[in-house]
Amino acid sequence: MVLCQLSRGGGLLQEEHWCFFTGCNPSSTHFPAYKSFSLSESSLGVKAAGKAQHNQLKGKSEERITRTVAMDLIPGFSTETWVLLATSLVLLYLYGTYSHGLFKKLGIPGPRPLPYFGNILGYRKGVDHFDKKCFQQYGKMWGVYDGRQPLLAVTDPNMIKSVLVKECYSVFTNRRSFGPLGAMRNALSLAEDEEWKRIRTLLSPTFTSGKLKEMFPIISHYGDLLVSNLRKEAEKGKPVTMKDIFGAYSMDVITSTAFGVNIDSLNNPQDPFVENSKKLLKFSFFDPFLLSLIFFPFLTPIFEVLNITLFPKSSVNFFTKSVKRMKESRLTDQQKRRVDLLQLMINSQNSKEMDPHKSLSNEELVAQGIIFIFAGYETTSSALSLLAYELATHPDVQQKLQEEIEATFPNKAPPTYDALAQMEYLDMVVNETLRLYPIAARLERACKKDVEIHGVFVPKGTVVVVPVFVLHRDPDLWPEPEEFRPERYKTPGKGTHPDPLWCLHILSTLIIGDKWVIMQSFICIYFVIRRFFSLRVFIV
């Protein structure tokens, strides 16, 4: 039976009829064969019954359609397929969480991790902010997860000393293995075990006081260039963005001391060395490629085979060709004496016949040059910018520094390496800046085997983290840690440390280039303070 509603007329004069059809589907040829009952508008009772039956049929039809659509959306899998699908989902969940119970078993507190992500979403405001929050909430030690990788953060000085010094060569030699590196696996900060020891031994002579003294005239030249660029900007009568100026200075110093290339990068931003160097520095923790390595580290060998690496291939190729060309040129012209990093590495290659272990391959040579740019540019320019900010916001400190410079170099005498090294207050200012704004927010070491350190069991594969930013603002170590007070280094005593990189620098050899960074900072601040009357901050 099918119920149809027919209408005739319109508005108030509209007359409605309800027709009931039985038998086969109605059509124009079948209509006469059906019995029909015409109900006028006055037959309200019969009409209401017809509408009720219509609504009932309509509801059943909609329910049937909904059920059909739902069945179409759900695949008609067999029981075995459903079991396989459920098992796969469970295995995926377990894969993304199986390591997340480690610190709970060890009784180490820490924030609750998410499947696959771990605690990395907490880094959105910065690693330093995240570590500070954990320090305030969990105390001297806590455990977190970068994806599935467990990280144990320690702030106890004795534990740090064990990790960085006592057990360094036996247990905590390597940094965390992270992603496909390609040729960059030969870089000092990325090499492992015996290769790391060999490369470090070969590069250490580059950063001795004697070699830095030889590099001093090169860096001083770019200090003069820095002042010229600052003067040009100041003459415009507008505030100067110091990060751009110091970034150019840092780039010029790095390219000259590493490769012997003279570049005025502020005025020549299109220089290939500048462009390719900046490509190396484009890095985001939430980059999809980087996240894929965090979530699925087993993809690393596949990326290696496909020649996909963390470092831009075009930049690596550019520096490879440039180093090869410069090396050939220097081997042809051996009369000119050079003191840059590239020349020292070439010299190590020339000693290959004497001792094969004391030489660098061409790939290793390129990798050291690239990592020198990668590690030195952003850190140095940021440190100098923050140093200038602290001087601008502390005019009393700036005045004392000006007085010391005038006393050390009277009558505008040119700077010398030995004289700068003896400037006590300048050293305090740089040290206090590096305490407040450390070069690295964290220092990491991977545990090569199960070990117990001061009563704490550290399983193999765990990454031990030294949260440098937190340590440098720990009130137990530094009275009024948020204050910029260079005088705290004048008389080291309780609660103070003479070395601003204390946790990184328990031994002076832990950071191979720290003297180079500090000397670069000394020269920069000398020229800026000497040539300009004062620094001021403009809030925009």
Coordinates of C-alpha atoms in Angstrom, one line a residue:
M1 CA 0.0 0.0 0.0
V2 CA 1.3 3.5 -0.9
L3 CA 0.0 6.7 0.5
C4 CA 0.0 9.8 -1.8
Q5 CA -1.0 13.4 -1.1
L6 CA -2.6 15.3 -4.0
S7 CA -3.3 19.0 -3.9
R8 CA -5.4 21.4 -6.0
G9 CA -5.8 25.1 -5.9
G10 CA -3.7 27.4 -3.7
G11 CA -3.8 29.4 -0.5
L12 CA -7.1 29.3 1.4
L13 CA -8.9 27.7 -1.5
Q14 CA -6.5 24.7 -1.7
E15 CA -8.3 21.3 -1.5
E16 CA -6.3 18.3 -0.5
H17 CA -7.0 14.7 -1.4
W18 CA -5.4 11.5 0.0
C19 CA -5.3 8.5 -2.2
F20 CA -4.5 4.9 -1.1
F21 CA -3.0 2.6 -3.8
T22 CA -2.8 -1.2 -3.5
G23 CA -1.2 -3.6 -5.8
C24 CA 1.8 -2.8 -8.0
N25 CA 3.5 0.6 -8.3
P26 CA 1.3 3.3 -9.6
S27 CA 1.7 4.7 -13.0
S28 CA -0.4 6.6 -15.5
T29 CA -1.6 3.4 -17.1
H30 CA -2.4 1.7 -13.8
F31 CA -4.3 4.6 -12.1
P32 CA -7.8 3.6 -13.3
A33 CA -7.4 0.1 -12.0
Y34 CA -6.9 1.2 -8.4
K35 CA -9.6 1.9 -5.9
S36 CA -9.3 5.4 -4.6
F37 CA -11.0 7.2 -1.8
S38 CA -11.2 11.0 -2.0
L39 CA -11.4 12.8 1.3
S40 CA -12.4 16.4 1.4
E41 CA -10.9 18.9 3.9
S42 CA -14.0 18.5 6.1
S43 CA -13.2 14.8 6.8
L44 CA -10.7 15.7 9.4
G45 CA -10.6 12.4 11.3
V46 CA -9.9 10.3 8.3
K47 CA -7.3 12.8 7.1
A48 CA -5.5 12.8 10.4
A49 CA -5.3 9.0 10.3
G50 CA -3.9 9.2 6.8
K51 CA -1.2 11.6 7.9
A52 CA -0.3 9.4 10.9
Q53 CA 0.1 6.4 8.6
H54 CA 2.1 8.6 6.2
N55 CA 4.5 9.7 9.0
Q56 CA 4.9 6.1 10.2
L57 CA 5.8 4.9 6.7
K58 CA 8.1 7.9 6.2
G59 CA 9.9 7.2 9.6
K60 CA 10.4 3.5 8.7
S61 CA 11.8 4.5 5.3
E62 CA 14.3 6.9 6.8
E63 CA 15.4 4.4 9.4
R64 CA 15.9 1.8 6.6
I65 CA 17.9 4.3 4.5
T66 CA 20.1 5.3 7.5
R67 CA 20.8 1.6 8.3
T68 CA 21.7 1.0 4.6
V69 CA 24.1 4.0 4.5
A70 CA 25.7 2.9 7.8
M71 CA 26.3 -0.6 6.5
D72 CA 27.8 0.9 3.3
L73 CA 30.2 3.0 5.3
I74 CA 31.4 0.1 7.4
P75 CA 33.4 -2.4 5.3
G76 CA 32.1 -5.9 5.3
F77 CA 35.3 -7.4 6.7
S78 CA 35.5 -10.9 7.8
T79 CA 36.1 -11.8 11.5
E80 CA 39.8 -12.5 10.7
T81 CA 40.2 -9.1 9.1
W82 CA 38.7 -7.3 12.1
V83 CA 41.0 -9.2 14.4
L84 CA 44.0 -8.3 12.3
L85 CA 43.0 -4.6 12.2
A86 CA 42.5 -4.5 16.0
T87 CA 45.8 -6.2 16.6
S88 CA 47.6 -3.7 14.3
L89 CA 46.1 -0.8 16.2
V90 CA 47.2 -2.3 19.5
L91 CA 50.7 -2.9 18.2
L92 CA 50.9 0.7 16.9
Y93 CA 49.9 2.0 20.3
L94 CA 52.4 -0.2 22.0
Y95 CA 55.2 0.9 19.6
G96 CA 54.5 4.5 20.4
T97 CA 54.3 4.0 24.2
Y98 CA 56.4 1.0 25.1
S99 CA 59.3 3.1 26.5
H100 CA 57.1 5.5 28.4
G101 CA 57.0 3.5 31.6
L102 CA 60.8 3.6 32.2
F103 CA 61.0 6.5 34.6
K104 CA 57.9 5.4 36.5
K105 CA 59.7 2.0 37.1
L106 CA 62.8 3.8 38.3
G107 CA 60.9 6.1 40.6
I108 CA 61.9 9.2 38.7
P109 CA 59.2 12.0 38.5
G110 CA 58.3 13.8 35.3
P111 CA 55.4 15.0 33.1
R112 CA 53.1 12.4 31.6
P113 CA 54.0 11.6 28.0
L114 CA 51.7 11.2 25.0
P115 CA 51.8 8.3 22.6
Y116 CA 54.5 8.9 19.9
F117 CA 54.9 12.6 20.9
G118 CA 56.2 12.0 24.4
N119 CA 56.7 15.5 25.9
I120 CA 57.9 17.4 22.8
L121 CA 54.6 19.4 22.6
G122 CA 55.9 21.1 25.8
Y123 CA 58.7 22.6 23.8
R124 CA 56.4 25.0 22.0
K125 CA 57.5 27.9 24.3
G126 CA 61.1 26.8 24.1
V127 CA 63.2 24.1 25.7
D128 CA 64.5 26.5 28.3
H129 CA 61.0 27.4 29.4
F130 CA 60.0 23.7 29.6
D131 CA 63.1 22.7 31.6
K132 CA 62.5 25.6 34.0
K133 CA 59.0 24.5 34.6
C134 CA 60.1 20.9 35.2
F135 CA 62.8 22.0 37.6
Q136 CA 60.2 24.0 39.6
Q137 CA 57.8 21.1 39.7
Y138 CA 60.0 18.0 40.0
G139 CA 63.2 19.2 41.7
K140 CA 66.8 18.3 40.9
M141 CA 66.1 15.3 38.6
W142 CA 63.2 14.4 36.2
G143 CA 62.5 12.2 33.2
V144 CA 60.9 13.2 29.9
Y145 CA 60.5 11.7 26.5
D146 CA 61.4 13.1 23.1
G147 CA 58.9 10.9 21.2
R148 CA 59.9 7.4 22.4
Q149 CA 63.4 8.4 23.5
P150 CA 63.8 8.7 27.3
L151 CA 65.8 11.7 28.5
L152 CA 67.0 11.9 32.1
A153 CA 67.6 15.5 33.2
V154 CA 70.1 16.0 36.1
T155 CA 71.1 19.1 37.9
D156 CA 73.2 17.7 40.7
P157 CA 76.9 18.9 40.3
N158 CA 78.4 15.5 41.3
M159 CA 76.2 13.6 38.8
I160 CA 77.1 16.1 36.1
K161 CA 80.8 15.7 36.8
S162 CA 80.4 11.9 36.5
V163 CA 78.6 12.2 33.2
L164 CA 80.9 14.8 31.6
V165 CA 84.2 13.8 33.1
K166 CA 84.6 10.6 35.1
E167 CA 82.5 8.4 32.8
C168 CA 82.9 10.4 29.6
Y169 CA 85.1 8.1 27.7
S170 CA 83.7 4.8 28.9
V171 CA 80.0 5.4 29.1
F172 CA 78.9 8.9 28.0
T173 CA 81.2 9.5 25.0
N174 CA 78.5 10.2 22.3
R175 CA 75.7 12.6 21.8
R176 CA 72.3 11.4 20.8
S177 CA 72.2 9.7 17.4
F178 CA 69.6 11.7 15.5
G179 CA 68.5 11.1 12.0
P180 CA 70.3 10.6 8.6
L181 CA 73.5 12.7 8.5
G182 CA 75.1 11.7 5.3
A183 CA 78.7 13.1 5.0
M184 CA 78.0 15.1 8.1
R185 CA 78.4 12.0 10.3
N186 CA 82.2 12.9 10.2
A187 CA 81.7 16.3 11.9
L188 CA 83.2 16.7 15.4
S189 CA 79.9 17.1 17.2
L190 CA 78.3 14.2 15.4
A191 CA 81.1 11.6 15.2
E192 CA 81.1 8.8 17.7
D193 CA 83.6 6.9 19.9
E194 CA 87.1 6.5 18.5
E195 CA 86.3 8.6 15.5
W196 CA 85.2 11.5 17.7
K197 CA 88.4 11.2 19.8
R198 CA 90.6 11.2 16.7
I199 CA 88.9 14.2 15.1
R200 CA 88.9 16.1 18.4
T201 CA 92.6 15.5 18.8
L202 CA 93.3 16.8 15.4
L203 CA 91.2 19.9 15.8
S204 CA 92.2 20.9 19.3
P205 CA 95.4 22.7 18.2
T206 CA 93.3 25.1 16.2
F207 CA 91.8 26.7 19.3
T208 CA 94.9 27.0 21.5
S209 CA 95.9 30.4 22.8
G210 CA 98.8 30.5 20.3
K211 CA 96.5 29.9 17.3
L212 CA 93.9 32.3 18.5
K213 CA 96.6 34.9 18.9
E214 CA 97.5 34.4 15.2
M215 CA 93.8 34.8 14.2
F216 CA 93.5 38.0 16.3
P217 CA 94.3 40.4 13.4
I218 CA 91.7 38.8 11.2
I219 CA 88.9 39.1 13.8
S220 CA 90.0 42.7 14.6
H221 CA 89.6 43.6 11.0
Y222 CA 86.0 42.6 11.1
G223 CA 85.6 44.4 14.4
D224 CA 86.5 47.6 12.4
L225 CA 84.1 46.6 9.7
L226 CA 81.4 46.1 12.3
V227 CA 81.9 49.7 13.6
S228 CA 81.7 51.1 10.1
N229 CA 78.4 49.3 9.5
L230 CA 77.0 50.5 12.8
R231 CA 78.0 54.0 12.0
K232 CA 76.2 53.9 8.7
E233 CA 73.1 52.7 10.4
A234 CA 73.4 55.2 13.2
E235 CA 73.7 58.1 10.7
K236 CA 70.2 57.2 9.5
G237 CA 68.8 58.4 12.8
K238 CA 66.9 55.3 13.5
P239 CA 67.2 52.5 16.0
V240 CA 69.5 49.7 14.9
T241 CA 68.6 46.0 15.0
M242 CA 71.7 44.6 16.6
K243 CA 71.0 41.0 15.7
D244 CA 71.4 41.8 12.0
I245 CA 74.7 43.7 12.6
F246 CA 76.2 41.1 14.9
G247 CA 75.0 38.3 12.7
A248 CA 77.0 39.8 9.8
Y249 CA 80.0 40.2 12.0
S250 CA 79.7 36.6 13.2
M251 CA 79.4 35.3 9.7
D252 CA 82.4 37.3 8.5
V253 CA 84.6 36.0 11.3
I254 CA 83.5 32.4 10.8
T255 CA 84.0 32.4 7.0
S256 CA 87.4 34.1 7.4
T257 CA 88.8 32.0 10.2
A258 CA 87.3 28.7 8.9
F259 CA 87.9 29.1 5.1
G260 CA 90.0 32.2 4.7
V261 CA 87.2 33.8 2.7
N262 CA 86.7 37.6 3.0
I263 CA 83.1 38.6 2.9
D264 CA 81.3 41.7 4.0
S265 CA 78.1 39.8 4.5
L266 CA 76.0 42.7 5.7
N267 CA 76.6 44.6 2.4
N268 CA 76.8 41.4 0.3
P269 CA 73.8 39.3 1.4
Q270 CA 73.6 37.5 -2.0
D271 CA 77.1 36.1 -1.6
P272 CA 77.0 32.3 -2.2
F273 CA 78.8 31.7 1.1
V274 CA 76.3 33.7 3.0
E275 CA 73.2 32.2 1.3
N276 CA 74.4 28.6 1.7
S277 CA 75.5 29.2 5.3
K278 CA 72.0 30.5 6.2
K279 CA 70.4 27.5 4.5
L280 CA 72.2 25.4 7.1
L281 CA 70.7 27.3 9.9
K282 CA 67.0 27.0 8.9
F283 CA 65.8 24.6 11.5
S284 CA 62.5 23.9 13.2
F285 CA 61.9 21.3 15.9
F286 CA 58.4 20.8 14.5
D287 CA 59.5 20.2 10.9
P288 CA 57.5 17.2 9.5
F289 CA 60.7 15.5 8.4
L290 CA 62.2 15.9 11.8
L291 CA 59.0 14.7 13.5
S292 CA 58.9 11.6 11.3
L293 CA 62.4 10.7 12.6
I294 CA 61.2 11.2 16.2
F295 CA 58.1 9.1 15.7
F296 CA 59.7 6.4 13.5
P297 CA 63.5 6.3 14.0
F298 CA 63.6 3.0 12.1
L299 CA 63.2 5.2 8.9
T300 CA 66.7 6.6 9.3
P301 CA 68.5 3.8 7.4
I302 CA 65.9 4.2 4.6
F303 CA 66.5 7.9 4.3
E304 CA 70.3 7.3 4.3
V305 CA 69.9 4.9 1.3
L306 CA 67.8 7.5 -0.5
N307 CA 70.4 10.2 0.3
I308 CA 68.0 12.3 2.3
T309 CA 69.6 14.0 5.2
L310 CA 69.0 16.6 7.9
F311 CA 71.4 19.0 6.2
P312 CA 70.4 20.7 2.9
K313 CA 72.0 18.8 0.1
S314 CA 72.6 21.9 -2.0
S315 CA 74.5 23.6 0.7
V316 CA 76.6 20.6 1.5
N317 CA 77.5 20.2 -2.2
F318 CA 78.4 23.9 -2.4
F319 CA 80.8 23.7 0.5
T320 CA 82.3 20.4 -0.8
K321 CA 83.1 22.0 -4.2
S322 CA 84.4 25.2 -2.5
V323 CA 86.7 23.4 -0.1
K324 CA 88.0 21.2 -2.9
R325 CA 88.7 24.3 -5.0
M326 CA 90.4 26.2 -2.2
K327 CA 92.5 23.2 -1.2
E328 CA 93.8 22.8 -4.7
S329 CA 94.6 26.5 -4.9
R330 CA 96.5 26.4 -1.6
L331 CA 98.5 23.3 -2.5
T332 CA 99.5 25.1 -5.7
D333 CA 100.5 28.3 -3.8
Q334 CA 102.3 27.2 -0.7
Q335 CA 104.3 30.4 -0.2
K336 CA 101.5 32.3 1.5
R337 CA 101.1 31.4 5.2
R338 CA 97.6 31.0 6.4
V339 CA 96.3 30.3 10.0
D340 CA 92.6 29.4 9.4
L341 CA 90.9 26.2 10.2
L342 CA 91.0 24.9 6.6
Q343 CA 94.8 25.3 6.4
L344 CA 95.3 23.5 9.7
M345 CA 93.2 20.6 8.5
I346 CA 95.1 20.5 5.1
N347 CA 98.3 20.4 7.1
S348 CA 97.0 17.3 8.9
Q349 CA 96.3 15.7 5.6
N350 CA 99.9 16.4 4.5
S351 CA 101.1 14.4 7.6
K352 CA 99.2 11.3 6.4
E353 CA 102.4 9.6 5.4
M354 CA 103.9 10.0 8.9
D355 CA 100.8 8.7 10.7
P356 CA 97.6 7.7 8.9
H357 CA 95.7 8.1 12.2
K358 CA 96.6 11.8 12.3
S359 CA 94.9 13.0 9.1
L360 CA 91.5 14.0 7.9
S361 CA 89.8 12.8 4.7
N362 CA 88.3 15.2 2.3
E363 CA 84.8 14.4 3.6
E364 CA 85.9 15.0 7.1
L365 CA 87.5 18.2 6.2
V366 CA 84.3 19.5 4.6
A367 CA 82.2 18.3 7.6
Q368 CA 84.3 20.2 10.1
G369 CA 84.0 23.5 8.1
I370 CA 80.2 23.1 7.8
I371 CA 79.7 22.2 11.5
F372 CA 81.9 25.2 12.4
I373 CA 79.4 27.5 10.6
F374 CA 76.4 25.6 12.0
A375 CA 77.6 25.8 15.6
G376 CA 79.2 29.2 15.6
Y377 CA 77.0 31.6 13.7
E378 CA 73.7 31.7 15.6
T379 CA 75.2 31.2 19.0
T380 CA 77.7 34.0 18.7
S381 CA 75.4 36.5 17.1
S382 CA 72.7 35.9 19.7
A383 CA 75.2 36.1 22.6
L384 CA 76.5 39.4 21.3
S385 CA 73.0 40.8 20.8
L386 CA 72.0 39.9 24.4
L387 CA 75.3 41.3 25.7
A388 CA 74.6 44.6 24.0
Y389 CA 71.1 44.6 25.5
E390 CA 72.3 44.1 29.0
L391 CA 74.8 46.9 28.6
A392 CA 72.1 49.2 27.2
T393 CA 69.8 48.5 30.1
H394 CA 72.6 48.8 32.7
P395 CA 74.3 52.1 32.1
D396 CA 76.4 51.8 35.3
V397 CA 77.9 48.6 33.9
Q398 CA 78.5 50.2 30.6
Q399 CA 80.3 53.1 32.3
K400 CA 82.6 50.9 34.2
L401 CA 83.5 49.0 31.1
Q402 CA 84.2 52.2 29.2
E403 CA 86.6 53.3 32.0
E404 CA 88.4 49.9 31.9
I405 CA 88.9 50.1 28.2
E406 CA 90.2 53.7 28.4
A407 CA 92.6 52.6 31.1
T408 CA 93.8 49.6 29.2
F409 CA 94.1 51.3 25.8
P410 CA 94.9 55.0 26.4
N411 CA 95.0 57.5 23.6
K412 CA 92.9 55.2 21.4
A413 CA 95.6 52.5 21.2
P414 CA 94.8 49.5 19.0
P415 CA 93.7 46.4 20.8
T416 CA 96.0 43.4 21.4
Y417 CA 95.3 39.8 22.3
D418 CA 97.3 39.9 25.5
A419 CA 95.8 43.2 26.7
L420 CA 92.2 42.1 26.1
A421 CA 92.9 38.8 27.9
Q422 CA 93.9 40.8 31.0
M423 CA 90.7 42.9 31.1
E424 CA 89.0 41.7 34.3
Y425 CA 85.7 43.6 34.1
L426 CA 85.2 42.8 30.4
D427 CA 85.7 39.2 31.3
M428 CA 83.1 39.5 34.1
V429 CA 80.5 41.2 31.8
V430 CA 80.9 38.5 29.1
N431 CA 80.7 35.7 31.7
E432 CA 77.6 37.1 33.3
T433 CA 75.9 37.4 29.9
L434 CA 76.8 33.7 29.1
R435 CA 75.4 32.7 32.5
L436 CA 72.0 34.4 31.9
Y437 CA 72.0 33.3 28.2
P438 CA 74.0 30.2 27.8
I439 CA 75.2 29.2 24.3
A440 CA 73.3 25.9 24.6
A441 CA 70.1 25.4 26.6
R442 CA 71.0 21.8 27.1
L443 CA 73.9 19.4 26.9
E444 CA 73.2 15.8 26.1
R445 CA 75.1 12.5 26.3
A446 CA 73.9 9.0 25.4
C447 CA 74.4 6.1 27.8
K448 CA 76.3 3.3 26.0
K449 CA 75.6 0.7 28.8
D450 CA 73.7 0.2 32.0
V451 CA 75.4 2.2 34.8
E452 CA 74.7 3.5 38.3
I453 CA 75.6 7.1 39.1
H454 CA 75.4 8.3 42.7
G455 CA 72.6 5.8 43.4
V456 CA 70.7 6.4 40.2
F457 CA 70.4 3.6 37.7
V458 CA 70.7 4.8 34.1
P459 CA 69.7 2.1 31.5
K460 CA 71.5 1.7 28.2
G461 CA 70.1 3.9 25.5
T462 CA 68.9 6.7 27.9
V463 CA 70.0 10.2 27.0
V464 CA 71.3 12.1 30.1
V465 CA 70.5 15.8 29.8
V466 CA 72.2 18.7 31.6
P467 CA 69.7 21.6 31.5
V468 CA 72.2 24.4 31.3
F469 CA 69.7 27.2 31.3
V470 CA 68.1 25.9 34.5
L471 CA 71.5 25.5 36.2
H472 CA 72.6 29.0 35.4
R473 CA 69.5 30.3 37.1
D474 CA 69.5 28.0 40.1
P475 CA 69.2 30.2 43.3
D476 CA 71.2 27.6 45.2
L477 CA 74.2 28.2 42.9
W478 CA 73.7 31.9 42.0
P479 CA 72.3 34.4 44.5
E480 CA 69.6 36.5 42.8
P481 CA 70.1 34.5 39.6
E482 CA 67.8 36.7 37.4
E483 CA 69.9 39.8 38.1
F484 CA 72.6 40.9 35.7
R485 CA 75.5 41.4 38.1
P486 CA 79.0 41.0 36.6
E487 CA 80.6 41.7 40.1
R488 CA 79.5 38.3 41.3
Y489 CA 82.6 36.9 39.5
K490 CA 85.0 39.3 41.3
T491 CA 85.4 37.2 44.5
P492 CA 84.2 33.6 43.8
G493 CA 82.8 32.0 47.0
K494 CA 79.7 30.3 48.2
G495 CA 77.0 30.2 45.7
T496 CA 79.2 31.5 42.8
H497 CA 81.4 29.9 40.2
P498 CA 84.3 31.6 38.4
D499 CA 83.4 29.9 35.1
P500 CA 80.1 31.1 33.5
L501 CA 80.0 27.8 31.6
W502 CA 80.4 25.9 34.8
C503 CA 78.3 22.9 34.0
L504 CA 79.6 22.7 30.4
H505 CA 83.1 23.5 31.4
I506 CA 84.1 21.4 34.4
L507 CA 87.2 20.7 32.4
S508 CA 88.4 23.5 30.1
T509 CA 88.6 21.0 27.2
L510 CA 84.9 20.1 27.2
I511 CA 84.0 22.9 24.8
I512 CA 86.6 23.0 22.0
G513 CA 85.8 26.5 20.8
D514 CA 84.8 28.3 23.9
K515 CA 87.9 30.5 23.9
W516 CA 87.3 31.4 20.3
V517 CA 83.8 32.5 21.1
I518 CA 84.9 34.6 24.1
M519 CA 87.7 36.2 22.2
Q520 CA 85.3 37.1 19.4
S521 CA 83.0 38.7 22.0
F522 CA 85.9 40.6 23.6
I523 CA 86.9 42.2 20.3
C524 CA 83.3 43.0 19.3
I525 CA 82.5 44.8 22.6
Y526 CA 85.8 46.6 22.7
F527 CA 85.1 48.2 19.3
V528 CA 81.5 49.0 20.0
I529 CA 82.1 50.6 23.4
R530 CA 85.3 52.4 22.3
R531 CA 83.8 53.9 19.2
F532 CA 80.3 54.8 20.4
F533 CA 79.5 56.8 23.5
S534 CA 76.6 54.7 24.7
L535 CA 74.1 52.0 23.9
R536 CA 70.4 52.6 24.4
V537 CA 67.4 50.3 24.1
F538 CA 64.3 51.3 22.0
I539 CA 61.2 49.4 22.8
V540 CA 59.0 49.1 19.6

